[in-house]
XYZ file of N, CA and C in Angstrom:
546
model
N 2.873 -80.740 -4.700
C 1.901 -80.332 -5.696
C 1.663 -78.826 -5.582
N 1.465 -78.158 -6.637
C 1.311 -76.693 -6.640
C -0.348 -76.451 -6.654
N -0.748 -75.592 -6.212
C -2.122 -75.522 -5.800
C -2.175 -73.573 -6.604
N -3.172 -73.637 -7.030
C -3.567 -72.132 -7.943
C -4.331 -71.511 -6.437
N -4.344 -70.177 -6.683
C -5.009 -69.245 -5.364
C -6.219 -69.625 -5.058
N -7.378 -69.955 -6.328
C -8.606 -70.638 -5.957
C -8.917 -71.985 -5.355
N -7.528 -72.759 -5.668
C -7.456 -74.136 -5.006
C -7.722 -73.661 -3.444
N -6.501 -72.685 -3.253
C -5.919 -72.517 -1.455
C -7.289 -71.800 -0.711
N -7.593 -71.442 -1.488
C -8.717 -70.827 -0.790
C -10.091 -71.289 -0.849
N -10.146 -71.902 -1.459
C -11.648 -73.605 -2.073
C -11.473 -74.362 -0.540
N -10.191 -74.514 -0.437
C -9.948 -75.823 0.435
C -9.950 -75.074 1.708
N -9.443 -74.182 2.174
C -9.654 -73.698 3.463
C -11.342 -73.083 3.334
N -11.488 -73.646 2.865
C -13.680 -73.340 2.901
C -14.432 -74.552 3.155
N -13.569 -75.259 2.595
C -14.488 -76.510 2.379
C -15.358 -76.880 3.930
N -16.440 -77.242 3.711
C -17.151 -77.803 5.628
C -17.276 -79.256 5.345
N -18.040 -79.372 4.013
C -18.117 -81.391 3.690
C -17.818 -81.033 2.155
N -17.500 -82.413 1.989
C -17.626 -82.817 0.336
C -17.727 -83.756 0.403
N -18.753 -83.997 -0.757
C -19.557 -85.650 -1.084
C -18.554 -86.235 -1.962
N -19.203 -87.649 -2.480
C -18.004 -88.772 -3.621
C -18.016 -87.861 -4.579
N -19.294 -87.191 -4.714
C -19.768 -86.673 -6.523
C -18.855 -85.358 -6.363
N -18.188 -85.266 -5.452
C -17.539 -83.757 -5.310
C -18.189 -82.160 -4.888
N -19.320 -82.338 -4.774
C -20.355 -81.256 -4.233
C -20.201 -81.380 -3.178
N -19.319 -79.800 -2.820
C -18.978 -79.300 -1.667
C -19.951 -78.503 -0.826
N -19.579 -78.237 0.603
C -20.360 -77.304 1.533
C -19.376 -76.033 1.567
N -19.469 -74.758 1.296
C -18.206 -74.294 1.571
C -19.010 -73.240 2.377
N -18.481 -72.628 3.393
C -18.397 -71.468 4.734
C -18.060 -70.630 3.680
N -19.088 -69.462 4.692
C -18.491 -68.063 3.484
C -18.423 -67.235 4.406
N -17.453 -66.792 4.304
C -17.224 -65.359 5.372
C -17.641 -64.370 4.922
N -18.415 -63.811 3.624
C -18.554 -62.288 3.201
C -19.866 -62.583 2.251
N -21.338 -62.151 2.775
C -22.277 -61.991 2.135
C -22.594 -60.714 1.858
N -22.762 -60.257 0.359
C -23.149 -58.749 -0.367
C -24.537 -59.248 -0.514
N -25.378 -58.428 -0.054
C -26.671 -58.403 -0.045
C -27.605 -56.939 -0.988
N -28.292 -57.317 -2.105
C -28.762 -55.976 -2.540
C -30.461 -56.455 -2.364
N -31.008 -55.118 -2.390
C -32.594 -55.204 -2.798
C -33.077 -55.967 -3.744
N -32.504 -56.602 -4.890
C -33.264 -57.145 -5.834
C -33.255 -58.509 -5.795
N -32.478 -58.966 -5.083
C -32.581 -60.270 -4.701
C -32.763 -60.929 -3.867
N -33.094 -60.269 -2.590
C -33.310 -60.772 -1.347
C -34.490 -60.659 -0.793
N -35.810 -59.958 -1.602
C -37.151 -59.861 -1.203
C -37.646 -61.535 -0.761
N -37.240 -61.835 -1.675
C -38.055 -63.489 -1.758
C -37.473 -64.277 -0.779
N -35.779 -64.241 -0.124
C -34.768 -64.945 0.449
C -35.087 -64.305 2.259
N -35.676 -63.329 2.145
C -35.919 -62.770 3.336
C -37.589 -63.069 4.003
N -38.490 -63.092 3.093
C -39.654 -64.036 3.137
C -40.050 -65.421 3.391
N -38.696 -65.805 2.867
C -38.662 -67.630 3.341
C -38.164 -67.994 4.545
N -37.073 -66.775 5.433
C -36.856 -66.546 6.506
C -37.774 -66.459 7.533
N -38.121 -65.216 6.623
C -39.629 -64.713 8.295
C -40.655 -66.024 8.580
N -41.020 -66.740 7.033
C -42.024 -67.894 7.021
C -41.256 -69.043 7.967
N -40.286 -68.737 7.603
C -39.440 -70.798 8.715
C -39.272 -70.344 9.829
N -38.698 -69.088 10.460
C -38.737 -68.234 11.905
C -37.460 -68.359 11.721
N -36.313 -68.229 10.883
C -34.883 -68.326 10.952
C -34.388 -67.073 10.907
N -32.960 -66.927 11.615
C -32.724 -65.902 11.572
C -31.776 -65.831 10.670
N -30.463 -64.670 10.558
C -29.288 -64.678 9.971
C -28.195 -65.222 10.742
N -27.613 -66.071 9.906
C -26.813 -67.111 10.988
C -25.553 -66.697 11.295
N -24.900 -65.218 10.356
C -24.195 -64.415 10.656
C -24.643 -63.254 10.789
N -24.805 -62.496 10.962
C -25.172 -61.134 10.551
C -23.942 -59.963 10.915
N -23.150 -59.981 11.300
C -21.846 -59.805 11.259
C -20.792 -60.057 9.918
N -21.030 -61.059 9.299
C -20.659 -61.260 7.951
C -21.580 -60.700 7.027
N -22.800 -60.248 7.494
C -23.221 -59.876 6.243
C -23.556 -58.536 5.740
N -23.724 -57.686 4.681
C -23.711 -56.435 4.628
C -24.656 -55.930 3.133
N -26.210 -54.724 3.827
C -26.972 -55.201 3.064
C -26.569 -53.862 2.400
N -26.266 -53.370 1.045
C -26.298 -52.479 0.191
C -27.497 -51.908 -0.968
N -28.293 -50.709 -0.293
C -29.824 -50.678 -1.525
C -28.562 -49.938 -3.102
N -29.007 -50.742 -4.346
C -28.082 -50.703 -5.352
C -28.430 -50.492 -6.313
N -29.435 -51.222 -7.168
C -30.012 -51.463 -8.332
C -31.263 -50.357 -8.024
N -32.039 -50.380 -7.390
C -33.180 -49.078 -7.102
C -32.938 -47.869 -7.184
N -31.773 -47.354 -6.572
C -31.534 -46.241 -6.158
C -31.364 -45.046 -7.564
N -31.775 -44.072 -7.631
C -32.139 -43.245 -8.277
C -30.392 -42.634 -8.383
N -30.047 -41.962 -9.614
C -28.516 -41.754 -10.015
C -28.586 -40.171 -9.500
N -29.921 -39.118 -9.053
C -29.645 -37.767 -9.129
C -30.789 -37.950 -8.198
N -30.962 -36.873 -7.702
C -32.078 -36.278 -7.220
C -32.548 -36.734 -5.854
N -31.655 -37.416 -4.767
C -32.186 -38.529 -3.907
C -32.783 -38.035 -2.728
N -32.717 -36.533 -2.752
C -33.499 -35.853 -1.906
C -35.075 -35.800 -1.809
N -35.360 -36.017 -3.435
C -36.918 -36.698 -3.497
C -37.256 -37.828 -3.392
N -38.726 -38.039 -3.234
C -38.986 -39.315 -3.237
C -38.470 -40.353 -4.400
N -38.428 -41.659 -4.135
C -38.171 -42.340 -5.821
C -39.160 -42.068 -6.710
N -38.883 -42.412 -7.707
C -40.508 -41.772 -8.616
C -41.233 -42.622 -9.120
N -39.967 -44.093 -8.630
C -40.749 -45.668 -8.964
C -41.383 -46.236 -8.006
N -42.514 -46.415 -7.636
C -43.380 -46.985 -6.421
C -42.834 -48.131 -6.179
N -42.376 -49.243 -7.253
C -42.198 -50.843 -6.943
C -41.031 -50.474 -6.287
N -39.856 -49.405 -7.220
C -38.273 -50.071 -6.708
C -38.185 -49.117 -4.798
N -39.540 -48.246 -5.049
C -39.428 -47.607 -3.301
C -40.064 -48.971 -2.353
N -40.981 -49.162 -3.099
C -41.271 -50.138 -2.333
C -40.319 -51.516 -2.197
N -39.678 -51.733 -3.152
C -38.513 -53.153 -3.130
C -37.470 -52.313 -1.879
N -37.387 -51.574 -1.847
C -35.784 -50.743 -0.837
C -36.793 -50.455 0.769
N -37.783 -49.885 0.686
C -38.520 -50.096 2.216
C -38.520 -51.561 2.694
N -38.960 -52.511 2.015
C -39.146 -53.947 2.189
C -37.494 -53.839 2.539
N -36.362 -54.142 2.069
C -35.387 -53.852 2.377
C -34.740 -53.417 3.611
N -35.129 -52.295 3.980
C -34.371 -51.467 4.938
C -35.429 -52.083 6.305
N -36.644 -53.032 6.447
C -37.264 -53.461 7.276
C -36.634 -54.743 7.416
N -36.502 -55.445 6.192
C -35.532 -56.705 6.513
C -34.019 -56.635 7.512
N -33.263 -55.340 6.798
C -32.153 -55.071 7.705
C -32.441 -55.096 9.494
N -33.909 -53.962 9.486
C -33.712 -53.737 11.045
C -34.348 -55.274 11.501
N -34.880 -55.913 10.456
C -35.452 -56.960 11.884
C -34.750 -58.368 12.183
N -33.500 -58.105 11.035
C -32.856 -59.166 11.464
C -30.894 -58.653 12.507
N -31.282 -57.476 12.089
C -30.448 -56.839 13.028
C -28.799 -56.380 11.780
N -29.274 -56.135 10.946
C -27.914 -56.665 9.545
C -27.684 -55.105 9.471
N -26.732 -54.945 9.107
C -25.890 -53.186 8.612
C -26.390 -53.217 7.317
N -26.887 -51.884 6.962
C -27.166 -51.590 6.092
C -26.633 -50.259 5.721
N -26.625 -50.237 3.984
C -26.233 -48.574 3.590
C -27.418 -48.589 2.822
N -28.342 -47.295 3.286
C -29.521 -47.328 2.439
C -29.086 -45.825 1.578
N -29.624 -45.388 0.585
C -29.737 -44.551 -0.342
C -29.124 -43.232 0.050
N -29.569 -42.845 1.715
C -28.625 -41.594 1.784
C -27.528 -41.971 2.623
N -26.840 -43.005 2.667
C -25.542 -43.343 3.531
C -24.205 -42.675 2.715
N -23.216 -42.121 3.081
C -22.096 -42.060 2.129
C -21.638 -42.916 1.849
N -21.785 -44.364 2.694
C -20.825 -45.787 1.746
C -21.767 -46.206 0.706
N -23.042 -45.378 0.728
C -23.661 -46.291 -0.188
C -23.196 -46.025 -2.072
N -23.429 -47.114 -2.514
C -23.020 -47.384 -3.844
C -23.264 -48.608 -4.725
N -22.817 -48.777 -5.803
C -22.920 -50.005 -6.809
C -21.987 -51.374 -5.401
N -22.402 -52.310 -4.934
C -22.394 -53.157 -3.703
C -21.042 -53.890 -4.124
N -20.304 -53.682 -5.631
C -19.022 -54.484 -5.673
C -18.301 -53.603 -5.524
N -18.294 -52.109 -5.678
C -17.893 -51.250 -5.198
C -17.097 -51.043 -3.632
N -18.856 -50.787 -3.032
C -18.416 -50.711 -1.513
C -18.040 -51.959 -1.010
N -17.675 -53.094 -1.516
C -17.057 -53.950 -0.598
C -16.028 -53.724 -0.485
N -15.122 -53.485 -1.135
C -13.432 -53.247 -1.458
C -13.207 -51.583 -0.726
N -14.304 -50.860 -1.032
C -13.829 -49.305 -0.152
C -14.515 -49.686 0.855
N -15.240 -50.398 1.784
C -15.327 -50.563 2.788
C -14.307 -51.422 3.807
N -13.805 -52.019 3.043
C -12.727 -53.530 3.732
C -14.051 -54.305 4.272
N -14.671 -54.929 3.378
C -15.894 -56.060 3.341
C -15.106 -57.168 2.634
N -14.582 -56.637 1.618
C -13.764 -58.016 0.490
C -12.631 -57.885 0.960
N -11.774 -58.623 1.415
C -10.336 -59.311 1.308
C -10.113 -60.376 0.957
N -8.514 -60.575 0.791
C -8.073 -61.334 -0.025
C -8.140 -62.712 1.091
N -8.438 -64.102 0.448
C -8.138 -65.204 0.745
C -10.108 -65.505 1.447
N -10.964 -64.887 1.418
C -12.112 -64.976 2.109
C -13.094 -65.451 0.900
N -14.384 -66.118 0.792
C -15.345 -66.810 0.048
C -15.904 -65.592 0.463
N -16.748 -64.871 -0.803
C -17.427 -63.938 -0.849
C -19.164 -64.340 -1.826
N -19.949 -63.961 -1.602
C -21.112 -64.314 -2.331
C -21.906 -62.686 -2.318
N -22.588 -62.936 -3.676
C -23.787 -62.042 -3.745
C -24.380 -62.440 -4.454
N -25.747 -61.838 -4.659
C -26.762 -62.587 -5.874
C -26.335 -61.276 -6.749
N -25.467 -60.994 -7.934
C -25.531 -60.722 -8.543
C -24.377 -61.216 -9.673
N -24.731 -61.202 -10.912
C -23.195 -61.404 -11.693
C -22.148 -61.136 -11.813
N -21.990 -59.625 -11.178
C -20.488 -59.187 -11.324
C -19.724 -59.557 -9.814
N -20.215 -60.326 -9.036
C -19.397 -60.313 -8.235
C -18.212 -61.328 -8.422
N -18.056 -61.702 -8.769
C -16.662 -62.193 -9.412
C -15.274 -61.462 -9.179
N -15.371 -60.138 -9.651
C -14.968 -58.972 -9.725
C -14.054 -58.762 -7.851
N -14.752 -59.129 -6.975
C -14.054 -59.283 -6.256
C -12.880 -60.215 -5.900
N -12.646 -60.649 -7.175
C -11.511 -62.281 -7.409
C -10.278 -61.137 -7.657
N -10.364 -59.799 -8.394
C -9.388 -59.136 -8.485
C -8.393 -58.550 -6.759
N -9.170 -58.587 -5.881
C -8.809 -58.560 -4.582
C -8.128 -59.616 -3.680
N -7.941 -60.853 -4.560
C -7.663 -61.919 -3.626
C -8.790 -62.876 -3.408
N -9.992 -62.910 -3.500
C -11.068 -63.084 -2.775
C -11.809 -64.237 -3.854
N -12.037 -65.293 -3.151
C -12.962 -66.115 -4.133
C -14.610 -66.095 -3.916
N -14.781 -65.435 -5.069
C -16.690 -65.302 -5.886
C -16.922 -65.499 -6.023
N -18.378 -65.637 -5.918
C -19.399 -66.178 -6.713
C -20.381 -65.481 -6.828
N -21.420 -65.058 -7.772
C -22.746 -64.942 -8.215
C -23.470 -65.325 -7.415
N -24.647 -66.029 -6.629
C -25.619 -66.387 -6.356
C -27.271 -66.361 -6.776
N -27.795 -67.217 -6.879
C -29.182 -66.812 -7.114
C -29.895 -66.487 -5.586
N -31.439 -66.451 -5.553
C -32.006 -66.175 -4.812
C -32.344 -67.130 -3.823
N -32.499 -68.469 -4.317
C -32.676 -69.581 -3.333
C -31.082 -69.352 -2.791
N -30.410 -69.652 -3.267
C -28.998 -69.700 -2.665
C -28.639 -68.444 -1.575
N -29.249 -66.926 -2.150
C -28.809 -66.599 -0.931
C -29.695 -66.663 0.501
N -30.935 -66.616 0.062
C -31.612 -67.317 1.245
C -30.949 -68.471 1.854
N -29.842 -69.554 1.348
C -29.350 -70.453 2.200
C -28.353 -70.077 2.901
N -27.427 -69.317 2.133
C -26.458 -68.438 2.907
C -26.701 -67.251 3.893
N -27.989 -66.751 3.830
C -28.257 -66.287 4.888
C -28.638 -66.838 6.115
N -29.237 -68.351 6.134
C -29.635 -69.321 6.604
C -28.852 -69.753 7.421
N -27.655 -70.551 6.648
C -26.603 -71.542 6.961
C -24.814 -70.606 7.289
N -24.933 -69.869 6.507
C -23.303 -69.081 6.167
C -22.509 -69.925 5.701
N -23.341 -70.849 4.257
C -22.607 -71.853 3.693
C -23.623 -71.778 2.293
N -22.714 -72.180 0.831
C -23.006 -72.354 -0.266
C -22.572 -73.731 -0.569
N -23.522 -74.525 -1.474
C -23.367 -75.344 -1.995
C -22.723 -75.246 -3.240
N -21.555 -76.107 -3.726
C -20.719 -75.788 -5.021
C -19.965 -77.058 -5.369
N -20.094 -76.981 -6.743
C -18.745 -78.066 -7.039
C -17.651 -77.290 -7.553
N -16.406 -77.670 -7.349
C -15.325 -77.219 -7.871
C -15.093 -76.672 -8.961
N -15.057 -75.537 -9.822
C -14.484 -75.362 -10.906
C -13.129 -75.763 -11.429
N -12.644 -76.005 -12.664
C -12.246 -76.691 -13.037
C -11.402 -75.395 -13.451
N -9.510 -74.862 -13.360
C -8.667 -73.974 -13.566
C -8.080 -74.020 -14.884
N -8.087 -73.573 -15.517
C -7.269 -73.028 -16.782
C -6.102 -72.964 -16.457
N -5.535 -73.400 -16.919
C -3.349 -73.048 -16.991
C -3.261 -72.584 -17.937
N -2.138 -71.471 -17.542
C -2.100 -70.604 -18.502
C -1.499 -70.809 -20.315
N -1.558 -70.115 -21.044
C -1.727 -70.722 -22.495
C -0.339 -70.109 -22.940
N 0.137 -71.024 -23.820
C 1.598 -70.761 -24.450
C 2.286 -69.290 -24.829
N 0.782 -68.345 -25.004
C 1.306 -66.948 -24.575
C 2.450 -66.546 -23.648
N 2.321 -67.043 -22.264
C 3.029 -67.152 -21.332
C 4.173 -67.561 -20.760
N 4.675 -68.336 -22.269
C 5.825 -68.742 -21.571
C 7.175 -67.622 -21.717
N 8.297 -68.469 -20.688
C 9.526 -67.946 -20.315
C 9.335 -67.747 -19.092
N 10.568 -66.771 -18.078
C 10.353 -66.684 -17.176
C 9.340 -66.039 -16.234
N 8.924 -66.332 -15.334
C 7.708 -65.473 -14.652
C 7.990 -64.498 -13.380
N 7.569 -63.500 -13.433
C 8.320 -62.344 -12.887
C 8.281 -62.765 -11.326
N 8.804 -62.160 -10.831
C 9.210 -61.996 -9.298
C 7.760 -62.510 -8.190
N 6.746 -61.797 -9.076
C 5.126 -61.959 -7.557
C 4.291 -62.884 -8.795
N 5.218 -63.666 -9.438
C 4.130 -65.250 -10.449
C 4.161 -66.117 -9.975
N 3.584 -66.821 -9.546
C 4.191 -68.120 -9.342
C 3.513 -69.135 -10.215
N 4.006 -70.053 -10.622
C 3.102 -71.111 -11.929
C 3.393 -72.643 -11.510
């Protein structure tokens, strides 16, 4: 049986799967930004849990950060205050962080790929939408919400059912070049 790249790499994740098909899958690569982890880092401190990797995980301030001027203060009180809350979560759970004046710091789908955070064949998560985007690397994505990454910070596991693969469409046919395989 021929297996698509998301199959090979679904299945070397998998930890359980139920009858209904709702899997446990291990994630080796958590992207962490300020806007989604206030609440996921609060439910932490409240249960006394820690990060169950913190080695896998890597916190990037992203969405706050001001495009010019970063030598001043922010000029937004909430998003300074969302990135302090932030950069206190990093030190107290012990997690790497790039805060605002780091040179890796950047847009967080960015620095995964110029950092060597994303590689190919690894389950990657962030709470944001474009992480997907790291599927162009080899790497299977996902989005996350906020409960979810609080579990993955938790566990270093997402709950998922399988997506369902597209084969490719009659566009495609004839032979397939040398690095296709179908």
């Amino acid at each position: 049986m021929r297996y698509t790249l998301y199959d090979k790499i679904w299945r070397d994740h998998v930890v359980d799967e139920a009858p209904d098909g709702t899997s446990l899958l291990y994630v080796d690569r958590h992207l962490v930004h300020e806007v989604d982890s206030p609440q996921a880092f609060a439910r932490l401190r409240h249960a006394g849990l820690p990060v169950k990797a913190p080695n896998k995980t890597l916190l990037v301030v992203d969405h706050n950060v001001p495009t010019s001027a970063r030598s001043k203060p922010n000029p937004d009180p909430a998003s300074a205050a969302q990135i302090a809350y932030f950069a206190e979560n990093a030190a107290l759970f012990g997690l790497e962080y790039y805060d605002e004046f780091d040179r890796r710091q950047g847009i967080c789908h960015v620095v995964g790929p110029e950092q060597g955070f994303t590689l190919p064949g690894t389950m990657i998560v962030c709470g944001d939408s474009h992480t997907s985007t790291h599927g162009a690397f080899g790497a299977l994505a996902y989005g996350i919400g906020t409960s979810e990454v609080e579990h993955v910070l938790a566990t270093q596991t997402l709950i998922h059912i399988h997506n369902h693969v597209v084969r490719e469409a009659s566009c495609c046919e004839g032979e397939a070049g040398g690095y296709v395989s179908r």
